[in-house]
Every structure is written in structure tokens, then in C-alpha cells.
XYZ file of C-alpha atoms in Angstrom:
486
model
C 69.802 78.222 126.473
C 68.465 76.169 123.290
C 66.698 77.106 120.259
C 63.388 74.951 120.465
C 64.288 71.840 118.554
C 67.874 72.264 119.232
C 67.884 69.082 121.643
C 68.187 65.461 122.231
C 65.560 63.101 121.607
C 65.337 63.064 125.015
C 64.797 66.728 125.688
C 67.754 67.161 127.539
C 69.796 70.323 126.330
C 72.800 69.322 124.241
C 75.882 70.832 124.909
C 79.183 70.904 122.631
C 82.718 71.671 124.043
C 85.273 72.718 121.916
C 89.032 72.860 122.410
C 90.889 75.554 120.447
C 90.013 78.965 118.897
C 91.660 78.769 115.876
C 90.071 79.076 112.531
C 88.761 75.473 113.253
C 87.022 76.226 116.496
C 85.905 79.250 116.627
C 84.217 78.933 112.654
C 82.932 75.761 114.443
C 81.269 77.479 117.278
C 80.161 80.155 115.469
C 78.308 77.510 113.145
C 76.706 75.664 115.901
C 75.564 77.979 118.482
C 74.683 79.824 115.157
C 72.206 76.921 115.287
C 71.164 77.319 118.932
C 73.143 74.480 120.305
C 74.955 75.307 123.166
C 79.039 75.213 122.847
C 81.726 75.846 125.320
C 84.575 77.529 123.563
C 88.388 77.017 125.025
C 91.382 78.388 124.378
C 94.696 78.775 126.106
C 95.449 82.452 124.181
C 93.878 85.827 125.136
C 92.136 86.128 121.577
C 90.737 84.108 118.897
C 92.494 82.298 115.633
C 96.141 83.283 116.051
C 97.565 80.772 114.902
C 99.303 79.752 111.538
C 99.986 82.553 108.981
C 96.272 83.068 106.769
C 96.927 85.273 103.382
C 94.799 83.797 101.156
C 92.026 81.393 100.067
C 93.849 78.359 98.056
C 91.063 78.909 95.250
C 91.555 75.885 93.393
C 94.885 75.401 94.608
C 97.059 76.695 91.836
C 99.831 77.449 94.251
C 100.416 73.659 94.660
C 101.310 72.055 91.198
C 101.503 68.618 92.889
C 98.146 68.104 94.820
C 95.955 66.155 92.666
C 92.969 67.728 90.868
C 90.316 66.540 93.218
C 92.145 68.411 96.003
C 92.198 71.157 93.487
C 88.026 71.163 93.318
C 87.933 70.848 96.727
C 89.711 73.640 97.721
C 87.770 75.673 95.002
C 84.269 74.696 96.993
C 85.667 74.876 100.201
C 86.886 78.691 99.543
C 83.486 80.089 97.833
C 81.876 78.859 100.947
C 84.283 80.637 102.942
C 84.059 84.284 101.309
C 80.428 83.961 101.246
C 80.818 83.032 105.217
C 83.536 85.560 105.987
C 82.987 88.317 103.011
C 84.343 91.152 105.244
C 87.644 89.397 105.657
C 88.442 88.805 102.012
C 91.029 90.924 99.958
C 89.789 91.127 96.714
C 92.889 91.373 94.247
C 93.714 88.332 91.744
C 97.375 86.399 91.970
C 99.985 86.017 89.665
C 101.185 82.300 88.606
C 104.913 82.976 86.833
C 107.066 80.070 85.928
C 110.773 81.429 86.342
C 112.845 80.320 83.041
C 115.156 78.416 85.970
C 112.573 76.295 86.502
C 111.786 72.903 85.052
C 107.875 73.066 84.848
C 105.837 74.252 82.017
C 103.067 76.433 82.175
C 101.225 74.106 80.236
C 100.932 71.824 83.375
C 98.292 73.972 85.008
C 96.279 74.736 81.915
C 94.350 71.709 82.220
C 93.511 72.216 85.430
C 92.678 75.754 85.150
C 89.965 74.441 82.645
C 88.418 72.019 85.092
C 88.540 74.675 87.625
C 86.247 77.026 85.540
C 84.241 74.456 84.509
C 83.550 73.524 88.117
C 82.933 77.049 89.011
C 80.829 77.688 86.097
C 78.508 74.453 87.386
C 78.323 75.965 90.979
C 77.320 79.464 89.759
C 74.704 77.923 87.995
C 73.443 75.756 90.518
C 73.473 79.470 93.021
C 73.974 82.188 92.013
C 75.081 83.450 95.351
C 78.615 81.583 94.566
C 79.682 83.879 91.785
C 81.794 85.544 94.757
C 85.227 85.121 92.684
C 83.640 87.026 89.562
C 82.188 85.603 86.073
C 83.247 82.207 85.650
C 84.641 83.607 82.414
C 86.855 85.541 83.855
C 88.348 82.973 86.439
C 91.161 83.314 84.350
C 93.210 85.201 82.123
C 96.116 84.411 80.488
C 99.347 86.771 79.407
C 102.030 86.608 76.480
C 105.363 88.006 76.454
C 103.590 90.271 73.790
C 101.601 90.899 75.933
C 103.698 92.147 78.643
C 105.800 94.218 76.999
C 102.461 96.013 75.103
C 101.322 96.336 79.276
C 105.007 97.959 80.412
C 104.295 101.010 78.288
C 100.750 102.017 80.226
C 100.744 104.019 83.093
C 100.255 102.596 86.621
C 96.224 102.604 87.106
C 95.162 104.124 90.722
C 92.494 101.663 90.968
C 93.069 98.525 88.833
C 89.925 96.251 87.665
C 90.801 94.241 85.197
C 93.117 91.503 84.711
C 95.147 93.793 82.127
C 95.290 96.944 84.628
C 96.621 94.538 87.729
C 98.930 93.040 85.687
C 100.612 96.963 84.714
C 102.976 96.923 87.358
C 104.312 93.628 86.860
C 104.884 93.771 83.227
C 106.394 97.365 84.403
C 109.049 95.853 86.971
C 109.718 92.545 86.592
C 112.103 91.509 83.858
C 110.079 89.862 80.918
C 112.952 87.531 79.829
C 112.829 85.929 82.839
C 109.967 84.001 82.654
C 107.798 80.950 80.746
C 104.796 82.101 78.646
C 102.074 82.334 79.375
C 101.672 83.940 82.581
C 98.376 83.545 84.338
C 96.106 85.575 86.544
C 93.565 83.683 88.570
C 90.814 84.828 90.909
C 92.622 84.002 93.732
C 91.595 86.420 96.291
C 93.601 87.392 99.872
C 92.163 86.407 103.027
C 92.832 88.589 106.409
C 93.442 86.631 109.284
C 93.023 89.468 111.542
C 89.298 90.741 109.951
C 88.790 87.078 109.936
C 89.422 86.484 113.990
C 87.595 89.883 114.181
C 84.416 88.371 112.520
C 84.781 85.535 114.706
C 85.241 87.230 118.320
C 82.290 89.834 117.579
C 80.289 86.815 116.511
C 80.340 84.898 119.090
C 80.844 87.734 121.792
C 77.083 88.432 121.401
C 75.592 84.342 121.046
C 73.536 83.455 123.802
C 74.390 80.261 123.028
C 78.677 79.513 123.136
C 80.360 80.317 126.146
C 83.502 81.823 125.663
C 86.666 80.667 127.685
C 89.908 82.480 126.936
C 93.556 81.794 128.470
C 91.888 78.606 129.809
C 94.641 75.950 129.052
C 92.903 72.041 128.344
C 94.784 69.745 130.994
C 92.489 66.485 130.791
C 89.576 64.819 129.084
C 87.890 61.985 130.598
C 85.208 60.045 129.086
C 82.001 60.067 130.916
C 78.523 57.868 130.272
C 77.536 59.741 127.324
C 79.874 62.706 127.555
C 82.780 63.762 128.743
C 84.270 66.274 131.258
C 86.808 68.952 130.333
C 89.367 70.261 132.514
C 91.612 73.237 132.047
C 93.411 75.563 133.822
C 92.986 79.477 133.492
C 95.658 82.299 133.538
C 96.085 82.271 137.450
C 95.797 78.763 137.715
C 92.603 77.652 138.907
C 91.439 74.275 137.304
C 88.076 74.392 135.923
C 85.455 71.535 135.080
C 83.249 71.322 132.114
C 80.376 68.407 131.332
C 79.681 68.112 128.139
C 77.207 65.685 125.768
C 80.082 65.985 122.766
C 83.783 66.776 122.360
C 85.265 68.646 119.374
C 88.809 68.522 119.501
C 90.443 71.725 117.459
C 93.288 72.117 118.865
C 95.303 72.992 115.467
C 99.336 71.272 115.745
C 98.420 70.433 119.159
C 95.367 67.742 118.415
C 97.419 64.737 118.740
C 97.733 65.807 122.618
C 94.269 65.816 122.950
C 94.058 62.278 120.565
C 96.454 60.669 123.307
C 94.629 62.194 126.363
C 92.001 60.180 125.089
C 93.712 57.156 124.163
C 92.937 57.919 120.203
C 95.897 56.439 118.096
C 95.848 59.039 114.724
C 98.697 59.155 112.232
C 99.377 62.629 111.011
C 102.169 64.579 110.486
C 102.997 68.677 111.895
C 104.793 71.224 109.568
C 106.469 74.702 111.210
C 106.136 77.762 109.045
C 106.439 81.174 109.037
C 105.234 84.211 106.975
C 107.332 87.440 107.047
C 106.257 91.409 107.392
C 107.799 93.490 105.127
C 107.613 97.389 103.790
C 107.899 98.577 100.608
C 107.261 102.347 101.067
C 108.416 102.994 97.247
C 105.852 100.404 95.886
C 104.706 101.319 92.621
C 101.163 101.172 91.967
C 98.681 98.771 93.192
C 99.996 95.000 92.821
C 98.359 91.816 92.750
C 99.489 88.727 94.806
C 102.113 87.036 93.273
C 103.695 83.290 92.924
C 106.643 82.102 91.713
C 106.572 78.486 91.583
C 109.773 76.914 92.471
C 110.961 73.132 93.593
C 110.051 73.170 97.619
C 112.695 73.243 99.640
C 115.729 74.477 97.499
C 117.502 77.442 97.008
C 114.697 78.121 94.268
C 111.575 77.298 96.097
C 108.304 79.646 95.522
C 108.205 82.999 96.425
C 105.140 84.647 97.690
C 104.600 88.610 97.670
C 101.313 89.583 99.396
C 100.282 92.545 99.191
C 98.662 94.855 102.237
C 98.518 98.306 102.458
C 100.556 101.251 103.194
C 103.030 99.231 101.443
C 102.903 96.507 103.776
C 103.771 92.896 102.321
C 103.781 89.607 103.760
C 106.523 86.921 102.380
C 106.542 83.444 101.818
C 110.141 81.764 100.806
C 109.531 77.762 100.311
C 113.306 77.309 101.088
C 114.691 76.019 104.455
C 116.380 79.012 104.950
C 112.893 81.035 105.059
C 109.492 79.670 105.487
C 110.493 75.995 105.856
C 112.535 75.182 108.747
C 115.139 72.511 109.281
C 113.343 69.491 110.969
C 110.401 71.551 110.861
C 108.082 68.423 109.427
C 107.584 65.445 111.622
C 105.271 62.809 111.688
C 103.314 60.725 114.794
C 104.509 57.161 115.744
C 102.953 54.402 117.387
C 103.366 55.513 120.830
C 101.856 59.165 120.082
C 99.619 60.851 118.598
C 101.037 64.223 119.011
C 104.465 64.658 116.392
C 107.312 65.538 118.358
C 107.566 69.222 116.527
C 111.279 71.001 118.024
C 110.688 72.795 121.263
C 112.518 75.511 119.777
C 109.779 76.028 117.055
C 106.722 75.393 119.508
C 108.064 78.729 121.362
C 108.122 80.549 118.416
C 104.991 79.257 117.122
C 103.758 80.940 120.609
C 105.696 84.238 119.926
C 108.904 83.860 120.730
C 111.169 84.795 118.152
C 114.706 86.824 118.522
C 114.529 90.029 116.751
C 117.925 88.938 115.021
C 116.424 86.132 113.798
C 113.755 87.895 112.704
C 115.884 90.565 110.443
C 117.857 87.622 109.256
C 114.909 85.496 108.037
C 113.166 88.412 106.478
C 116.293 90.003 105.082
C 116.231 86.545 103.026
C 112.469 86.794 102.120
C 113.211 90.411 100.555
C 116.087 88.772 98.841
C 114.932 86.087 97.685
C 111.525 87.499 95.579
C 113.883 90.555 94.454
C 115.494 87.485 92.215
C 112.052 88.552 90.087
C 110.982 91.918 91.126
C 114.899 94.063 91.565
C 112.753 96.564 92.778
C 112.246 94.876 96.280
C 115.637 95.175 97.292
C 114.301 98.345 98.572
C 112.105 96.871 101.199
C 112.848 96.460 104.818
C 111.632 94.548 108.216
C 108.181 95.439 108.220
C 107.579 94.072 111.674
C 107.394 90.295 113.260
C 106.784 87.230 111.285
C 102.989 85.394 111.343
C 103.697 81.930 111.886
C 102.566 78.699 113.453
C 102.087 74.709 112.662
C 99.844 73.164 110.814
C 98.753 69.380 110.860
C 98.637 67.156 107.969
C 96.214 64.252 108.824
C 97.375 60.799 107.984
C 100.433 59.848 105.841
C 100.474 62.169 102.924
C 102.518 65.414 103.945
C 101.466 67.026 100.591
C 97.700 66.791 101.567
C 96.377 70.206 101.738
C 92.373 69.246 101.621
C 91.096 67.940 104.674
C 88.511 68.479 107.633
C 86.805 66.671 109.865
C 87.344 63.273 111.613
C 85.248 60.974 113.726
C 86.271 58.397 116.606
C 83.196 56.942 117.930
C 79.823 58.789 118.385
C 80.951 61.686 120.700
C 84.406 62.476 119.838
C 85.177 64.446 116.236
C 88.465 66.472 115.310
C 89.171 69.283 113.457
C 92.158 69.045 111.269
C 92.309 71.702 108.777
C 95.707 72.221 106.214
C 93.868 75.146 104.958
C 91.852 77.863 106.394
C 88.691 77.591 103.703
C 88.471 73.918 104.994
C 86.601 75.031 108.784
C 83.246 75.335 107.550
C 83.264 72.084 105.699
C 84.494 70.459 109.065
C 81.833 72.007 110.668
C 79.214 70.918 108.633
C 80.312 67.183 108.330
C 79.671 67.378 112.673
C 76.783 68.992 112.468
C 75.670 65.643 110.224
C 76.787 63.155 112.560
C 75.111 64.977 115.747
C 71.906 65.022 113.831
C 71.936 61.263 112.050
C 73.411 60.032 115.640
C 72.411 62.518 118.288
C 69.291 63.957 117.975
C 69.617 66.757 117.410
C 67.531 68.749 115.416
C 68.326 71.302 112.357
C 66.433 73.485 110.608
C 65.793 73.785 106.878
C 69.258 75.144 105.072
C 71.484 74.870 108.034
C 74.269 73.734 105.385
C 74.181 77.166 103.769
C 78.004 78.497 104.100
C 76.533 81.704 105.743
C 76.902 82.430 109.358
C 73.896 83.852 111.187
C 75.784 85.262 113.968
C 78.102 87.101 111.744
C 75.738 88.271 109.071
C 75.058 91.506 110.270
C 78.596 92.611 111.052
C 79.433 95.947 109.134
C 82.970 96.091 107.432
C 84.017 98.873 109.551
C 83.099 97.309 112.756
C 85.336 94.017 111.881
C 88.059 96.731 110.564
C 87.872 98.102 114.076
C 87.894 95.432 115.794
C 90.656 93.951 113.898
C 92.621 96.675 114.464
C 92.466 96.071 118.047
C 93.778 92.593 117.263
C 96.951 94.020 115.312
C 97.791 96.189 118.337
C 97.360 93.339 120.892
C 99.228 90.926 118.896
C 102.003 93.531 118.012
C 101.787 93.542 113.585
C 101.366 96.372 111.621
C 97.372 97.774 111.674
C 97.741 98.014 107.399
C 97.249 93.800 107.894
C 93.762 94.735 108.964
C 92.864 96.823 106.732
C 91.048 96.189 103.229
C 92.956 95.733 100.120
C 93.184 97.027 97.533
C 93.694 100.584 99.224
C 90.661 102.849 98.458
């Protein structure tokens, strides 16, 4: 069916195929048949957006220090539009930015930017109020002395922190002052759940009259028709199904450059393996914020990530070869492919198939390596099997981390997302070209970052739901439920 205008000039029905049910395809689906236009959703996987570890929304990017500014503002826009899209899947607790002594940065270095970033914010609150969904722009920020922390160390642990000063108690309580650069920030840089998030997605588009869902259907072929294409792909048993379609969107995450040369669609980009670790914490004092360590990427001392879940559940990121980054893990596309040649070793482990050995080992090293900062963590353990995947990095910059959509020729777009908060921008920048070249009609503030299917959705019906996901997938349930604990 088709919402009346939803059409071609012509009056035919328009229909949109998309391959992949990541974050990219399934926000871009919900989007469009949001609209009324008919899409036909594939993927090869039993469930939507599994794929590369999600723990938070890249705010303005302070994670990176060496993405330019631009990206920076970006990534600030990109994410407001995604909690106001996905507001059930956002865990609201700020981050920690610590500069280790060891390190050869300054704090000083992100200052600057931090200013642009509230100035930008402060410009988009006032131009709607609905994006003041990372708090006052005043309080985008806050910044902490060594004074500071030490004054913090002597209060007790609060059971429900809401300020700056009360999340920042159990850091200044347990991780050595004298081992840092001053000052230390907090941003508003809130968590994002992947598994609420593929929650909000399946129970959106579960009920659309408008996207027809296709799991375990694997894409085999695409051929180009007169003014369309035809999709082909394989289910679970091994039947090959055909799909006609007016336009194709290819979202296939690491594996787009497959679909680029199916096509015959030269694309430089390069693919990155990484993985996030699970681990437990049952003594974990007091409720923590996220926190970042910046460190040189890819040594010994590369950033450490502690994400915080509940039940004393954390997820890990290492940015050392020996953790997060693996070793030939980031390759890049040549002339005669599309598709980076990523290890076969990491594309069955990007599908699941780690060796529980390996698994101890790399998150033994995770625990290790943040306890550098927080001694207390030695304590933790294997909290259960590491959320990983590949990511692509379109064209020749592997340090990109703000990007979307793509176009070759009139009926043909890609999704290539570095960062989660990116899919709704892609979306949006299709949704142009099919109405400037397609016909198709849209009504009156389509490009809204809300999602009509989705707005309705109850917390506790994405918790539930999510919690289905954790249990098919095999992680921890804490991972889909809100944080901070109430």
C-alpha cells in the first residue's frame, strides 16, 4: 500500500528495497515507510542491527582529538537528531575526558572545541527547542581541578547522581588524582543501547503496513532493470527469492563494497574490525559515568573506554592491537574491488564466532588495561562475549568518522555510516533525491528527526523487547536495560 501522494508522477506505486538491517537500514526503512512509501527490508541475520559494537552517541566527538572540528559539529547534529528519534534507547549519564600524565596531549587542545560545541548547541536550542535533549547548553560542560577532585573524594557516593559534581564522586574517590592533566572534563555525552535501539527498530517496523520485512534472506545478485532493479537472495533453507523494485538502497554495513561490485560501482573506502568487551564489576562503587582515557591509537597506551551498564555490567574499549584493534584489522579497496579484503578470520567473528579462550584473553586485557587508572577494576571479570563487528570508512581518510549517504546515478544510493547517529541523516539526504528526481511526494516536516512509526513505543515495551534480543543473541539482559539504575 501507499499513503496518497506517496507515488510517482506517474501514479505508479514506488517501491524501495533495502539491503541490510543494521542501524543504516532498518533507521532507513523505518523513515520511509514512516512516510508511506513502500520498502522491502533484507537481511541475512534472524534480527535487526547486530552489527558493530553501539555504546554511545559521539556528541561532538570529543573521544576523537584528531577529527577536524567540522566533523566535530556534525556529529553533535547528527546525535540530537538521533536521541530525539530513538529517546528510549539513550543512557543518560555524562562521560569523563582524562588526559593520563603519560600522555603527550594537553587538555587545553579540546577546550576550544568544547566552546564551539556549546556555541553550536546553544544556536540549535534556540532555533527548537525540542533539541535541548543533552541538557542546558550551559551545562554541556563542566570542567574539574585537581582541587577540585580531591574536595569531591571526601563526599559520600550519591545513590542517584545529577549533577556534574555528584557523577564525578566516584572518580575523584578511586582513581588516583596524581595521575592525571588538569582539568578534567565532563561532557554531555550520553550512552546509546544498541539492543533498545534494534528493539525500537523491529517493533517499528513489525507493525508498518508499508516495509516488508525479510529476515535470514541472504542478497546473492542485483541486476539493473529499465527503471529499477531486481533483487535476489536466498533464505535460510535455500530457496532463491526475486524482488522488483523502482530504487535500491544498498546498507549492507562492511559488506557494501560486495553489493558496489555486484553492480559494477567502483567506490574507494576502507573496513576496520573491532570489538567491544563484557565485563562485571559486582563490587562497583556507586553509580559511574562513562569514562575516556585518551591515549595514542594503537600503542600500548591507547584509550581506554569504561561503559557503564547495570548490575555492574561494563562494556570495554582498549584502542591497542592487543584489544579492540586487531592486527591487519584495517584494509582498504583497490581498483579491482570494491569490497576490502577484511581477514576471513575476523569476518567469522564479526558473525559470532569467537573462541571462548580468546575471549577471556582479550577481555582479561581490557580489565587490565583501564585498571592502569581505576586499581579498583582489577576486580572485574568476563562478563560475557564481546560486541563486535566492521565498520566502513568511505573514501581515503581512515580517520573519517562523519559520513552518510552516497549516490551513483538516479536509482542506486548507499548507506555508509562510521557512526551510529549518522542513519537518519543518510536517510534524509535519499529521501531528497527520490523527491527532486523521483516523484515522489512528501509531506510538510518529513525532515523532522522523529520517527512516526516509533513514536508511540513505551520504554518498557522496547525494554522487553530488548530483552528478548539479549537472550537470542546470548549478552547479558543488564545491556538492555536503562542506565543509570533506578
Amino acid at each position: 500500500m501507499c499513503v496518497e501522494g506517496s507515488v510517482l508522477t506517474s501514479n505508479k506505486p514506488f517501491t524501495v528495497g533495502i539491503v541490510g538491517g543494521g542501524v543504516a537500514g532498518s533507521t532507513a526503512a523505518l523513515k520511509l515507510s514512516g512516510l508511506g512509501i513502500n520498502t522491502v527490508l533484507f537481511e541475512a541475520g534472524e534480527s535487526l542491527v547486530s552489527g558493530p559494537p553501539i555504546c554511545h552517541l559521539h556528541a561532538g566527538g570529543n573521544l576523537y582529538r584528531e577529527i577536524s572540528e567540522q566533523q566535530c559539529v556534525t556529529l553533535l547534529e547528527q546525535s540530537i537528531a538521533t536521541v530525539r528519534a530513538y529517546p528510549h534507547s539513550v543512557n543518560r549519564r555524562p562521560t569523563v575526558i582524562a588526559i593520563p600524565t603519560s600522555d603527550p596531549g594537553e587538555p587545553e587542545a579540546i577546550l576550544n572545541r568544547l566552546d564551539v560545541l556549546t556555541a553550536h548547541y546553544k544556536t540549535l536550542v534556540e532555533q527548537d527547542q525540542n533539541n535541548a535533549v543533552l541538557g542546558p547548553p550551559e551545562d554541556y560542560y563542566t570542567l574539574f581541578s585537581r582541587e577540585d577532585m580531591v574536595a569531591l573524594s571526601d563526599l559520600p557516593l550519591p545513590e542517584s547522581p545529577q549533577t556534574p559534581q555528584e557523577w564525578m564522586i566516584p572518580v575523584a574517590h578511586h582513581m588516583p588524582h596524581d595521575n592525571f592533566k588538569y582539568p578534567i572534563v565532563v561532557v554531555q555525552e550520553y550512552g546509546l543501547s544498541v539492543f533498545r535501539l534494534a528493539a525500537t527498530a523491529a517493533l517499528g517496523l513489525e507493525n508498518s503496513p508499508h516495509c516488508e520485512m525479510k529476515l535470514g534472506h541472504k542478497v546473492i545478485d542485483l541486476v539493473k532493470e529499465h527503471e529499477g532493479w531486481t533483487i535476489y537472495a536466498q533464505d535460510v533453507d535455500g530457496e532463491v527469492v526475486s524482488q522488483r523494485v523502482d530504487y535500491l538502497i544498498n546498507a549492507a554495513g562492511f559488506r557494501t563494497g560486495k553489493l558496489d561490485d555486484m553492480v559494477s560501482s567502483p567506490r574507494k573506502r576502507w573496513v576496520e574490525y573491532k570489538a567491544a568487551y563484557v565485563a562485571h564489576w559486582p563490587s562497583k562503587p556507586g553509580q559511574w559515568p562513562e569514562v575516556i582515557i585518551h591515549g595514542e591509537r594503537g600503542t600500548p597506551q591507547g584509550m581506554a573506554q569504561l561503559t557503564p551498564y547495570p548490575q555492574g555490567f561494563i562494556q570495554l574499549h582498549g584502542m591497542t592491537q592487543e584489544i579492540t584493534l586487531f592486527e591487519g584489522g584495517l584494509v582498504k579497496s583497490d581498483a579491482g574491488t570494491a569490497y576490502p579484503p577484511l581477514p576471513e578470520s575476523m569476518v567469522v567473528k564479526a558473525d559470532g564466532g569467537w573462541e571462548w579462550s580468546e575471549i577471556r584473553e582479550r577481555t582479561s586485557r581490557a580489565i587490565f588495561h583501564f585498571a592502569n587508572w581505576l586499581p579498583a577494576f582489577e576486580q572485574a571479570e568476563v562478563g560475557g562475549k564481546p560486541l563486535c563487528g566492521a565498520q566502513q570508512i568511505p573514501g581515503d581518510d581512515p580517520s573519517l568518522r562523519a559520513a552518510d549517504a552516497s549516490f551513483e546515478g538516479e536509482r542506486y544510493a548507499r548507506v555508509e555510516l562510521v557512526k551510529a547517529s549518522s542513519a537518519l541523516q543518510a536517510a534524509d539526504r535519499i529521501l531528497e533525491q527520490l523527491e527532486a528526481l523521483h516523484g515522489v511526494k512528501l509531506p510538510a516536516g518529513w525532515n523532522i528527526p522523529t520517527l512516526s512509526l516509533t513514536e508511540s513505543l513505551t520504554e518498557a515495551q522496547v525494554v522487553k523487547k530488548a530483552k528478548t534480543l539479549t537472550a537470542l543473541r546470548g549478552y547479558p539482559e543488564a545491556l538492555a536495560i536503562p542506565f543509570p539504575e533506578k
